[in-house]
Amino acid sequence: MSEPVETPLESLEYRTEVKQLLDILAHSLYTDREIFLRELISNASDALNRIQFEMLTNHEVVDPDAELAIHIEVDDEAKVITLRDSGIGMNRDEMVENLGTIAHSGARTFLEKAGEGKSTQEEIIGQFGVGFYSVFMVAEDVVVTSRSYRPQDDAAQWESKGDSRFSLAAAEKRDRGTEIRIKLKEDAAEFASTWRMESIVKKHSDYVSFPIYVKGTEGEAKVANRRTALWRQSPSKVEAGEYDDFYKQLTFDDQDPLLHIHMVADAPANVRSILYVPTRRERGSLRMRPDHGLRLYSRKILIQEHNKDLLPEYMRFVEGVVDSEDLPLNVSRETVQSNPVTRQLRKALTGRLLKDLKNLAEQDADKYGAFWTEFGVFVKEGITADFANRESLQELLRFRSTRSGADEWVTVKQYVERMKPDQAAIYFILGDSLKSAARSPHLDYFRKHDIEVLYLTDFIDGYMASQLREIEGKPLQNVDDANLELPKDEAAETPEANQAGQEAFDQLVTRARAVLGERVRDVREGKTLVDSPARLVSPDDGFERDMQYVRRILEEDYVAPAKILELNRSHPIVVNLANLLSSNAESSLVNPAVEQLFDNLQLLDGAYQGSVADMVVRIQQLMAAALEK
Ligand code: ADP
Ligand code: MG
């Protein structure tokens, strides 16, 4: 069907990055080499999708009536596999551009990670694919012959042995599309088998929507894939295993999804959709794919591969397919966004997803817990961004609290139900981790009075709290608020005898102000402290204060505004320090002790910015004094 014509062969060198990639692939010991076929079929399928889309509006193409299909031919004797598609094709320049540089995002990630150790590399080859070049894991020589759909373009041929060069020549090819002839390496001869090809197609490309014919040198071509558009079937006809298989082939994820949602509706907009929540947010050590988005079809024709308008941004962890007959077939990829149908679909899909997540939470707490652990931050992001759905999103929130166990989640509703009769607010504490938050001196009072406090330890929590302000009519209140109004409990007042005397305590306050200077806004007695000697409270209004946690992470040299230092007049450290100061104002221990009290609080807050070396010197000075006694 294709034979090179007599024109001078042109030899070109790959870009450096491709050379690096090829070098790694050629020497790769990757065991799942069969995924090369998945990559080539996926390219053929892309090319077919593109010509199908093109022909919606343009009939001036080569071979307008050709069947949209993929053919795989195996020559067992010659150890040659040939893949043919009737897709959009490539002219000479497109071949240089597409097969001489790195187009595939997986390949780029692969190169970036190449130095970082084998396991990541293997994960990328398998779970993300490295695109066309993966063929060189099995090929000794590859010849690509292609004819573009544009009638005026000539056919061309590209050839490479996977070393540093490729060659180009004109070619004689009359029919539209691309043919890839693969001469297998000796150690990959096993792939020259129709049976093997069929089983790889089933495993990785069963749901490709175009027929994939497989044939040997003799015998009939057989369609090897099932081609079902699963989303267009009635949910009652689809088995759970089919949903899982489809997910894996769609995403290359090797784990089953956590949840699938098959949505079939005709009003307000026609929609056939399968949405998936993956089990993990990051596959292996990899971040979520940068090219997230849903596959958008109209009547089984792929309109857009990574549509980002069908769900709000914070639902970017969702994978799947959406097909709507209400989208006009001539909709361009650019106008999808502004099409009113897109807006209707987005509303319907978002609503359905939230509803199904709520059902999951009610019906399967363990599974929901797994969802929450992986994707809770996205729900929180949603709360800050999606005002229309805020109530539904709030119901999805889960927290750890001073009362929950380490693997128990608290809902807002549960919290509100067990609030004390006179409790005015929902209390929370911000922290870097559960452990440090749990140690916080701010909790003294709440522990003593058995008032539950929510731990907010996600990066986004401070921002969420500052946006939310209240839930179910109850104000959200940070326990480090300087003006926290707490019921005073007379009974629990410590008897005078255990407290630092007023005069000595006042002296200590004055000294602490002098020692800490600008680093504190003020020093005063703390009335809510029980077991802790001191705490730092924020004088700022809620928004600023809760945002400090976010800013500290985002802004490298962010310095949080100074706070108020509260001292516990009944704590032995404070009592002894006050007494030491009043008996010996010159004592060399007072200032280091004040400094250390202050630094301890910053450490607990995860906000210590001072020098560790200085602190060690100071701790040793205090230890020496303690041991001397
Ligand atoms: P990706 O598919 O992620 O873009 P690949 O490395 O798999 O990256 O392919 C590189 C490019 O080569 C594709 O984007 C496409 O432009 C072109 N290409 C590969 N195979 C075909 C084909 N069968 N038909 C048309 N173009 C193709
Ligand atoms: Mg590809």
XYZ file of C-alpha atoms and ligand atoms in Angstrom:
657
model
C 0.000 0.000 0.000
C 2.899 2.326 0.666
C 6.238 2.372 -1.000
C 8.909 5.036 -0.810
C 9.450 7.016 -3.984
C 12.843 7.837 -5.414
C 13.662 11.044 -3.588
C 16.782 11.885 -1.653
C 16.538 10.727 1.909
C 16.807 13.465 4.416
C 18.385 12.636 7.744
C 17.619 14.750 10.786
C 18.758 14.694 14.365
C 16.312 14.434 17.253
C 16.112 17.201 19.778
C 18.322 16.556 22.784
C 15.371 15.825 25.030
C 14.100 13.120 22.671
C 17.551 11.561 22.546
C 17.595 11.381 26.322
C 14.153 9.840 26.379
C 14.994 7.269 23.719
C 18.193 6.343 25.457
C 16.346 5.621 28.692
C 13.567 3.709 26.934
C 15.932 1.588 24.880
C 17.701 0.454 28.035
C 14.590 0.289 30.140
C 13.975 -2.939 31.982
C 10.349 -2.021 32.233
C 8.369 -5.230 32.325
C 5.041 -4.029 30.988
C 6.320 -3.274 27.518
C 2.948 -4.176 26.027
C 1.681 -0.686 26.835
C 3.437 0.519 23.672
C 0.386 -0.791 21.824
C -1.972 1.157 24.041
C -0.036 4.329 23.192
C -0.128 3.724 19.443
C -3.814 2.813 19.515
C -4.544 5.873 21.587
C -2.776 8.025 18.959
C -4.708 6.322 16.167
C -7.937 6.835 18.063
C -7.070 10.526 18.611
C -6.397 10.869 14.882
C -9.763 9.247 14.102
C -11.564 11.464 16.580
C -10.008 14.482 14.950
C -10.992 13.570 11.399
C -14.488 12.758 12.618
C -14.705 16.169 14.202
C -13.233 17.849 11.118
C -15.753 16.191 8.849
C -18.642 17.660 10.783
C -17.951 20.897 8.956
C -15.472 20.102 6.185
C -16.161 17.659 3.378
C -13.137 18.496 1.296
C -11.022 15.744 2.773
C -9.171 12.771 1.333
C -11.250 9.574 1.462
C -14.389 11.036 3.018
C -16.094 7.647 2.971
C -13.316 5.539 4.446
C -14.325 3.475 7.447
C -13.027 5.027 10.668
C -11.014 2.125 11.968
C -7.685 0.791 13.190
C -6.018 -2.241 11.613
C -3.269 -4.293 13.208
C -1.468 -6.793 11.032
C 1.009 -9.274 12.432
C 3.750 -10.967 10.448
C 4.878 -13.713 12.728
C 7.717 -14.793 10.473
C 9.244 -11.397 9.781
C 8.531 -10.258 13.362
C 6.774 -7.184 12.073
C 3.630 -5.487 13.384
C 1.832 -2.919 11.248
C -0.741 -0.493 12.623
C -2.950 1.395 10.230
C -5.571 4.053 10.870
C -7.815 6.179 8.654
C -7.367 9.161 10.927
C -6.376 12.730 10.252
C -2.867 11.845 9.064
C 0.284 13.964 8.970
C 2.220 15.721 6.241
C 6.003 15.922 6.237
C 6.277 18.986 8.454
C 3.796 17.614 10.938
C 5.843 14.448 11.192
C 8.996 16.416 11.948
C 7.138 18.417 14.543
C 5.183 15.563 16.172
C 7.657 12.723 15.933
C 10.859 14.692 16.394
C 10.058 16.542 19.588
C 8.259 15.691 22.786
C 4.540 16.239 22.492
C 3.268 13.915 25.163
C 2.910 15.365 28.644
C 3.759 11.997 30.208
C 7.039 11.938 28.313
C 7.904 15.376 29.609
C 7.145 14.390 33.190
C 9.174 11.257 32.631
C 12.211 13.235 31.572
C 11.875 15.607 34.481
C 11.709 12.693 36.871
C 14.248 10.549 35.069
C 16.996 11.320 37.524
C 14.927 10.623 40.591
C 15.079 6.872 40.814
C 13.600 3.924 39.062
C 10.229 3.507 40.700
C 8.981 6.899 39.576
C 10.128 6.226 36.033
C 8.289 2.948 35.919
C 5.181 4.542 37.318
C 5.210 7.122 34.569
C 5.780 4.628 31.794
C 2.859 2.563 33.078
C 0.366 4.976 34.515
C 0.859 8.023 32.340
C 2.472 6.604 29.271
C 5.320 8.252 27.452
C 3.460 8.434 24.137
C 4.719 7.474 20.711
C 8.339 6.881 21.705
C 7.371 3.965 23.927
C 7.366 1.944 20.704
C 11.152 1.866 20.963
C 10.915 -0.370 24.003
C 10.041 -3.141 21.549
C 11.090 -1.843 18.123
C 14.366 -2.181 16.321
C 13.127 -0.071 13.449
C 9.971 1.990 12.935
C 8.618 3.323 9.654
C 5.706 5.765 9.770
C 3.998 6.517 6.482
C 1.228 9.049 6.513
C -1.107 10.969 4.302
C -2.859 13.987 5.704
C -6.596 14.571 5.227
C -5.803 17.769 3.293
C -6.117 16.946 -0.403
C -3.191 19.171 -1.397
C -0.697 17.561 1.019
C 1.716 14.873 -0.157
C 2.304 11.626 1.666
C 5.562 11.309 3.582
C 7.613 8.693 5.318
C 9.523 8.866 8.592
C 11.916 6.227 9.791
C 14.009 5.712 12.882
C 15.901 3.032 14.719
C 15.433 4.830 18.012
C 19.018 6.082 18.058
C 19.824 9.769 17.716
C 18.420 10.312 14.227
C 15.383 9.889 12.063
C 15.036 10.145 8.307
C 12.363 11.585 6.064
C 11.355 10.853 2.511
C 8.424 11.394 0.228
C 6.085 8.437 -0.031
C 3.426 7.002 -2.236
C 0.299 6.542 -0.170
C -3.111 7.136 -1.640
C -5.434 6.538 1.258
C -5.850 8.874 4.191
C -4.231 8.188 7.531
C -1.153 6.740 9.135
C 0.634 3.435 8.912
C 3.236 2.419 11.465
C 5.483 -0.501 10.598
C 7.316 -1.928 13.580
C 10.212 -4.327 13.185
C 10.410 -5.950 16.602
C 13.632 -6.325 18.548
C 14.779 -9.861 19.041
C 13.815 -9.865 22.707
C 10.340 -8.560 21.832
C 9.513 -11.187 19.233
C 6.769 -12.500 21.524
C 4.554 -9.621 20.400
C 4.398 -10.927 16.840
C 1.285 -12.929 17.623
C -2.316 -12.181 16.751
C -3.427 -13.817 19.954
C -1.115 -11.572 21.957
C -2.265 -8.468 20.082
C -5.911 -9.327 20.687
C -5.412 -9.821 24.380
C -3.469 -6.566 24.766
C -6.216 -4.715 22.896
C -8.819 -6.227 25.233
C -6.838 -5.303 28.284
C -5.965 -1.718 27.456
C -8.133 -0.548 24.593
C -11.409 -2.428 24.858
C -13.494 0.744 25.037
C -11.837 2.593 22.178
C -14.846 3.622 20.137
C -13.439 2.697 16.711
C -13.115 -0.931 15.620
C -9.636 -2.397 16.021
C -9.142 -5.198 13.508
C -6.417 -7.749 14.154
C -5.163 -10.154 11.514
C -2.173 -12.354 10.739
C -0.502 -12.745 7.342
C -3.278 -15.133 6.485
C -6.842 -15.334 7.659
C -9.660 -12.922 8.306
C -9.402 -9.674 10.214
C -11.348 -9.832 13.474
C -12.546 -6.947 15.584
C -10.744 -7.295 18.907
C -12.355 -4.578 21.005
C -15.892 -4.295 22.283
C -16.289 -0.583 21.428
C -19.242 -0.021 23.714
C -19.979 3.520 24.701
C -20.711 2.378 28.232
C -22.125 5.749 29.208
C -24.864 5.457 26.602
C -26.132 2.184 28.003
C -28.814 1.820 30.590
C -27.204 1.699 34.059
C -29.150 -1.468 34.851
C -27.382 -3.237 31.978
C -23.860 -2.374 33.066
C -21.989 -4.495 35.588
C -19.755 -3.085 38.298
C -16.688 -4.742 36.767
C -17.349 -3.010 33.472
C -17.359 0.375 35.140
C -14.016 -0.438 36.730
C -12.467 -1.681 33.485
C -13.654 1.362 31.624
C -12.179 3.605 34.299
C -8.794 1.944 34.131
C -8.642 2.154 30.374
C -9.753 5.751 30.434
C -7.267 6.934 33.015
C -4.454 4.348 32.963
C -4.902 4.170 36.740
C -4.092 0.682 37.947
C -6.495 0.874 40.903
C -10.260 0.581 40.795
C -12.142 3.832 41.319
C -13.620 4.635 44.704
C -16.973 5.605 43.266
C -18.720 5.715 39.923
C -21.788 7.709 39.028
C -23.740 6.807 35.925
C -26.026 9.643 35.062
C -28.751 9.376 32.462
C -31.155 12.285 32.067
C -33.069 14.062 29.327
C -34.110 17.214 31.132
C -33.207 19.990 31.599
C -30.456 18.856 29.230
C -29.791 15.539 27.594
C -26.881 13.888 29.353
C -25.270 10.459 29.363
C -22.345 10.474 31.709
C -20.125 8.319 33.848
C -18.158 10.166 36.498
C -15.497 8.578 38.659
C -13.905 9.476 41.950
C -10.477 7.815 41.938
C -9.249 5.930 44.977
C -6.141 8.015 45.285
C -5.454 11.636 44.664
C -1.936 11.028 43.513
C -0.921 7.957 41.643
C 2.193 6.675 43.275
C 4.525 9.562 43.794
C 2.945 11.606 41.036
C 0.851 14.683 41.297
C -2.542 14.756 39.766
C -2.402 15.010 35.997
C -2.020 18.604 34.914
C -4.400 18.006 32.019
C -7.382 17.081 34.141
C -10.889 17.382 32.778
C -13.765 15.317 31.447
C -14.051 13.816 27.988
C -16.898 15.587 26.277
C -18.858 13.877 23.510
C -21.860 14.779 21.509
C -23.572 11.723 20.050
C -20.448 9.635 20.620
C -18.257 12.085 18.731
C -15.439 13.399 20.883
C -15.656 17.174 21.116
C -13.037 17.807 23.754
C -10.597 15.596 25.566
C -10.027 17.564 28.740
C -13.038 19.742 29.314
C -12.710 21.967 32.369
C -16.094 23.687 32.180
C -18.394 20.806 33.021
C -17.498 20.758 36.678
C -16.279 23.476 39.001
C -12.522 23.771 39.376
C -12.509 22.256 42.851
C -13.916 19.013 41.440
C -10.874 18.549 39.240
C -10.149 15.189 40.848
C -13.186 13.738 39.094
C -12.587 11.685 35.935
C -15.072 10.567 33.354
C -17.078 11.018 30.226
C -19.986 13.304 29.398
C -22.096 12.972 26.269
C -24.898 15.363 25.438
C -27.056 15.397 22.348
C -28.049 18.953 23.159
C -24.620 20.251 22.260
C -24.771 21.196 18.609
C -22.434 18.984 16.605
C -20.756 21.970 15.051
C -19.897 23.425 18.439
C -16.233 24.345 18.400
C -13.979 23.444 21.248
C -13.705 27.150 21.913
C -17.428 27.807 22.170
C -18.210 24.882 24.453
C -17.467 27.098 27.409
C -20.029 29.766 26.618
C -22.724 27.409 25.378
C -25.798 27.547 27.644
C -26.044 23.752 27.514
C -22.608 23.535 29.122
C -23.901 25.608 32.012
C -26.922 23.358 32.444
C -24.760 20.266 32.309
C -22.376 21.703 34.847
C -25.159 22.420 37.265
C -26.675 18.969 36.842
C -23.371 17.126 37.132
C -22.231 19.115 40.152
C -25.545 18.571 41.905
C -25.491 14.862 41.200
C -21.941 14.460 42.405
C -22.677 16.260 45.662
C -25.788 14.199 46.178
C -24.008 10.916 45.581
C -21.192 11.878 47.912
C -23.737 12.659 50.587
C -25.386 9.289 50.041
C -22.027 7.601 50.269
C -21.379 9.348 53.573
C -24.684 8.113 54.931
C -24.433 4.577 53.644
C -20.783 3.664 53.895
C -18.888 5.619 56.505
C -15.611 3.761 55.896
C -15.612 4.399 52.210
C -16.568 7.998 52.797
C -13.704 8.274 55.274
C -11.365 7.067 52.536
C -12.814 9.673 50.205
C -12.428 12.355 52.817
C -8.814 11.520 53.567
C -7.868 11.840 49.904
C -10.187 14.556 48.660
C -11.399 16.475 51.721
C -9.226 19.453 50.814
C -11.114 19.789 47.533
C -14.415 19.969 49.406
C -12.911 22.675 51.591
C -11.728 24.533 48.522
C -15.282 24.248 47.234
C -16.596 25.897 50.358
C -14.430 28.904 49.692
C -15.356 29.042 46.015
C -18.843 27.680 45.357
C -21.319 29.781 47.207
C -24.367 28.255 45.525
C -23.517 24.786 46.817
C -22.092 25.797 50.154
C -24.770 24.094 52.210
C -24.334 20.745 50.489
C -20.594 21.070 50.784
C -20.822 21.824 54.504
C -22.617 18.562 55.032
C -19.660 16.798 53.489
C -17.178 18.318 55.959
C -15.442 16.053 58.438
C -13.183 16.995 61.327
C -11.039 15.541 64.028
C -11.791 17.064 67.385
C -10.676 17.031 70.994
C -13.352 14.433 71.503
C -13.008 12.208 68.465
C -10.640 9.292 68.351
C -7.707 9.231 65.974
C -9.735 7.523 63.266
C -13.148 8.916 63.914
C -14.620 11.811 61.983
C -16.928 14.445 63.414
C -19.590 16.160 61.327
C -20.723 19.681 62.001
C -24.126 18.309 62.836
C -22.703 15.973 65.468
C -20.718 18.819 66.941
C -23.736 21.087 67.157
C -25.846 18.348 68.716
C -23.420 17.859 71.576
C -22.690 21.514 72.231
C -23.126 22.639 75.857
C -26.477 24.305 76.569
C -24.875 27.740 77.020
C -22.205 27.280 74.357
C -22.413 30.135 71.910
C -19.958 29.128 69.202
C -18.337 26.287 67.314
C -14.742 26.345 68.514
C -11.755 25.383 66.426
C -8.023 25.457 66.702
C -5.649 25.932 63.779
C -2.413 23.986 63.666
C 0.153 22.350 61.452
C -0.600 18.879 62.683
C -3.000 17.088 65.000
C -0.183 16.472 67.413
C 0.883 20.069 67.827
C -2.689 21.344 67.846
C -3.572 18.857 70.592
C -0.757 20.210 72.775
C -1.849 23.782 72.402
C -2.306 25.800 75.609
C -5.421 27.316 74.062
C -7.199 24.060 74.787
C -6.676 24.203 78.581
C -9.943 25.858 79.306
C -11.937 23.765 76.863
C -10.533 20.508 78.184
C -11.294 21.471 81.720
C -14.861 22.349 80.852
C -15.343 19.483 78.469
C -16.116 21.700 75.508
C -15.340 20.135 72.154
C -12.877 21.879 69.844
C -12.398 21.035 66.159
C -8.852 20.536 64.904
C -8.238 22.435 61.681
C -4.892 21.211 60.428
C -5.184 21.301 56.645
C -3.347 23.995 54.788
C -6.598 25.430 53.463
C -8.449 25.332 56.806
C -7.591 28.834 57.942
C -8.789 30.225 54.671
C -11.952 28.159 54.800
C -12.709 29.248 58.355
C -12.224 32.892 57.487
C -14.634 32.513 54.569
C -17.196 30.474 56.411
C -17.580 32.544 59.591
C -20.558 30.469 60.681
C -22.172 27.085 60.157
C -25.800 26.249 60.865
C -26.296 29.639 62.443
C -23.447 29.148 64.920
C -20.418 31.423 64.688
C -17.078 29.736 64.103
C -14.631 30.825 66.751
C -10.865 30.393 66.838
C -9.730 29.505 70.383
C -6.702 31.807 70.121
C -8.931 34.861 69.884
C -7.791 37.477 72.388
C -11.339 38.570 73.044
C -12.820 35.150 73.446
C -15.824 35.485 75.754
C -15.861 32.431 77.962
C -18.120 31.842 80.922
C -16.117 32.554 84.074
C -16.128 29.674 86.491
C -15.793 30.904 90.036
C -15.617 27.451 91.602
C -12.511 26.539 89.712
C -10.580 29.679 90.683
C -7.228 28.723 92.044
C -6.803 29.651 95.678
C -4.625 32.731 96.173
C -1.936 30.683 97.891
C -0.888 28.881 94.698
C -0.705 32.039 92.663
C 2.152 34.411 92.165
C 1.714 37.437 94.390
C 0.271 40.434 92.602
C 3.348 42.606 92.945
C 5.782 39.876 91.872
C 3.567 38.925 88.967
C 3.281 42.533 87.797
C 7.073 42.808 87.896
C 7.371 39.705 85.746
C 4.900 41.115 83.237
C 6.943 44.322 83.025
C 10.171 42.363 82.572
C 8.662 40.121 79.879
C 7.528 43.214 77.958
C 11.057 44.568 78.093
C 12.739 41.304 77.090
C 10.417 40.445 74.212
C 9.960 43.987 72.927
C 8.455 44.174 69.461
C 7.940 40.448 69.301
C 4.790 40.711 71.387
C 1.924 43.129 71.248
C 1.505 42.973 75.000
C 1.990 40.751 78.029
C -0.868 40.097 80.437
C -2.429 37.592 82.767
C -4.220 34.725 81.049
C -7.407 33.711 82.797
C -8.242 30.615 80.780
C -4.979 28.749 81.252
C -4.896 25.633 83.402
C -2.019 23.242 82.719
C 0.021 25.462 80.441
C 2.268 28.266 81.662
C 1.461 30.645 78.838
C -0.178 31.160 75.483
C -0.137 33.564 72.558
C -3.409 35.105 71.478
C -4.227 37.084 68.371
C -5.438 40.622 68.700
C -6.381 40.809 65.003
C -9.818 40.324 63.694
C -10.764 36.824 62.636
C -10.076 37.043 58.932
C -6.493 38.242 59.211
C -5.753 35.786 61.956
C -7.064 32.684 60.245
C -5.319 33.627 57.039
C -1.951 33.688 58.773
C -1.686 29.912 58.504
C -2.195 30.003 54.777
C 0.143 32.926 54.222
C 2.879 31.347 56.307
C 2.977 28.462 53.846
C 2.514 30.457 50.667
C 4.800 33.379 51.423
C 8.327 32.420 52.200
C 9.282 35.429 54.280
C 5.914 36.102 55.792
C 6.147 37.341 59.350
C 2.954 36.962 61.338
C 1.930 40.083 63.263
C 2.931 40.170 66.942
C 0.541 38.509 69.390
C -0.390 39.013 73.022
C 1.487 36.837 75.517
C -0.718 35.576 78.324
C 0.899 34.172 81.473
C -0.729 31.666 83.797
C -0.406 33.192 87.232
C -0.950 29.789 88.861
C 1.549 27.778 86.903
C 4.666 26.715 88.884
C 7.024 28.030 86.221
C 5.413 31.442 86.311
C 5.113 31.472 90.105
C 8.770 30.534 90.596
C 9.928 32.917 87.946
C 8.019 35.799 89.522
C 9.453 34.921 92.928
C 12.981 34.645 91.568
C 12.644 38.035 89.941
C 11.329 39.762 93.029
C 14.037 38.230 95.258
C 16.875 38.764 92.775
C 16.210 41.233 89.980
C 19.744 40.624 88.622
C 19.325 36.835 88.242
C 20.805 35.627 84.969
C 18.027 33.054 84.619
C 14.987 35.304 84.351
C 15.520 36.641 80.833
C 16.440 33.279 79.251
C 13.421 31.686 80.944
C 11.105 34.359 79.526
C 12.648 33.909 76.077
C 12.236 30.171 76.285
C 8.594 30.393 77.392
C 7.905 32.534 74.370
C 9.807 30.312 71.934
C 8.057 27.191 73.227
C 4.747 28.711 72.227
C 6.000 29.543 68.768
C 7.278 26.019 68.387
C 3.869 24.628 69.325
C 2.288 26.964 66.819
C 4.638 25.774 64.098
C 5.749 29.368 63.707
C 9.219 29.377 65.243
C 11.489 31.498 63.093
C 14.404 32.034 65.423
C 17.761 30.321 65.416
C 17.878 26.743 66.639
C 21.519 27.125 67.658
C 20.709 30.111 69.900
C 17.912 28.162 71.489
C 20.131 25.186 72.261
C 22.649 27.452 73.997
C 19.853 28.925 76.076
C 18.335 25.547 76.975
C 21.752 24.343 78.125
C 22.142 27.411 80.299
C 18.771 26.687 81.924
C 19.598 22.993 82.321
C 22.907 23.786 83.958
C 21.122 25.985 86.472
C 18.466 23.366 87.173
C 21.038 20.611 87.692
C 23.169 22.691 89.982
C 20.456 22.681 92.600
P 0.407 12.731 22.495
O -0.458 11.653 21.925
O 0.292 12.841 23.974
O 0.248 14.056 21.822
P 2.467 11.080 21.396
O 3.941 11.004 21.636
O 1.688 9.847 21.653
O 1.940 12.293 22.231
O 2.227 11.505 19.906
C 2.864 12.647 19.384
C 2.071 13.309 18.271
O 2.250 12.599 17.061
C 0.593 13.346 18.479
O 0.207 14.463 19.234
C 0.076 13.463 17.029
O 0.110 14.808 16.619
C 1.110 12.710 16.252
N 0.648 11.353 15.941
C 1.054 10.209 16.529
N 0.424 9.149 16.009
C -0.430 9.623 15.071
C -1.379 9.016 14.171
N -1.592 7.699 14.152
N -2.051 9.849 13.342
C -1.846 11.172 13.342
N -0.972 11.789 14.165
C -0.266 11.040 15.021
Mg -0.349 9.647 22.410
